[in-house]
């Protein structure tokens, strides 16, 4: 059964450093998403991506964040200069259409020291 | 804006007990509704969904009915198992111009004891 994969599973970084979180969505899906979950809090939407551009983003997704689909399979989230409050679990998801169910990856736990 | 509210947790039950996790929502238009489950150390998995009023989603013995009049999508299971221990999230997709954005509730931790 096809699945969404994410690497790394855990990333530790120093405050102010850049991090890139990687995702491989399901191959025939057209919509891609990033969500985050701060420990003990709800899952929050960050951004949706379709047709090689951002289709929607939340207020969390400020200029420090960017997304890219550098090739036909990967989908990345970059945080330019990490802050302590960026520590969270980051989930990638994909769906065939915007109205369909989303399939989630296992997440990357980001720890900013 | 759109929002989802779940019952406060955690919920602790004995095996074979009846489970209800309440979920209510606020949204404009006609959202699709979902229940996702997160087992320890894993990502979110879709448990069930409903896309219009009075639809009933079901999977693995779990059920939820889309009630537009009460804006609710409560999750039920008649007889829980230890393996159902997980975190359960109610979510909505508002549709329209939302481009698939999911809005989640705060999650409910379920622990089932033998």
Short mmCIF file of C-alpha atoms in Angstrom, two decimals, chain A residues 31 33 35 37 41-43 45 48 55-56 91 98-102 104-106, chain B residues 4 34 36 38 42-44 46 49 89 93 97-102 104-106:
data_model
loop_
_atom_site.label_atom_id
_atom_site.label_comp_id
_atom_site.label_asym_id
_atom_site.label_seq_id
_atom_site.Cartn_x
_atom_site.Cartn_y
_atom_site.Cartn_z
CA UNK A 31 -2.02 18.21 -3.20
CA UNK A 33 0.52 19.75 3.01
CA UNK A 35 1.16 20.45 9.59
CA UNK A 37 1.97 19.55 16.44
CA UNK A 41 -1.31 20.72 21.60
CA UNK A 42 -3.51 20.23 18.58
CA UNK A 43 -2.34 19.55 15.03
CA UNK A 45 -2.15 23.52 9.44
CA UNK A 48 -0.93 23.55 1.21
CA UNK A 55 -2.36 27.47 -2.49
CA UNK A 56 -3.01 28.37 1.13
CA UNK A 91 3.72 16.09 9.55
CA UNK A 98 -8.32 18.90 -2.22
CA UNK A 99 -11.61 17.39 -1.06
CA UNK A 100 -10.24 13.86 -0.57
CA UNK A 101 -8.82 12.36 2.59
CA UNK A 102 -5.23 13.18 3.35
CA UNK A 104 -0.05 11.49 6.62
CA UNK A 105 3.58 10.60 7.03
CA UNK A 106 5.01 9.41 10.37
CA UNK B 4 -13.43 21.73 15.98
CA UNK B 34 -12.95 13.04 9.53
CA UNK B 36 -7.96 10.36 12.50
CA UNK B 38 -2.56 8.30 16.14
CA UNK B 42 3.19 6.72 14.67
CA UNK B 43 1.66 9.31 12.34
CA UNK B 44 -1.98 10.12 11.79
CA UNK B 46 -7.58 8.12 8.68
CA UNK B 49 -14.98 10.06 7.12
CA UNK B 89 -8.55 13.52 16.38
CA UNK B 93 -12.19 20.14 5.61
CA UNK B 97 -11.58 27.61 -1.50
CA UNK B 98 -9.84 25.96 1.46
CA UNK B 99 -7.59 23.87 -0.82
CA UNK B 100 -7.88 20.89 1.48
CA UNK B 101 -6.78 22.50 4.73
CA UNK B 102 -7.74 20.31 7.69
CA UNK B 104 -8.24 19.58 13.91
CA UNK B 105 -9.69 19.25 17.36
CA UNK B 106 -7.34 19.01 20.31
#
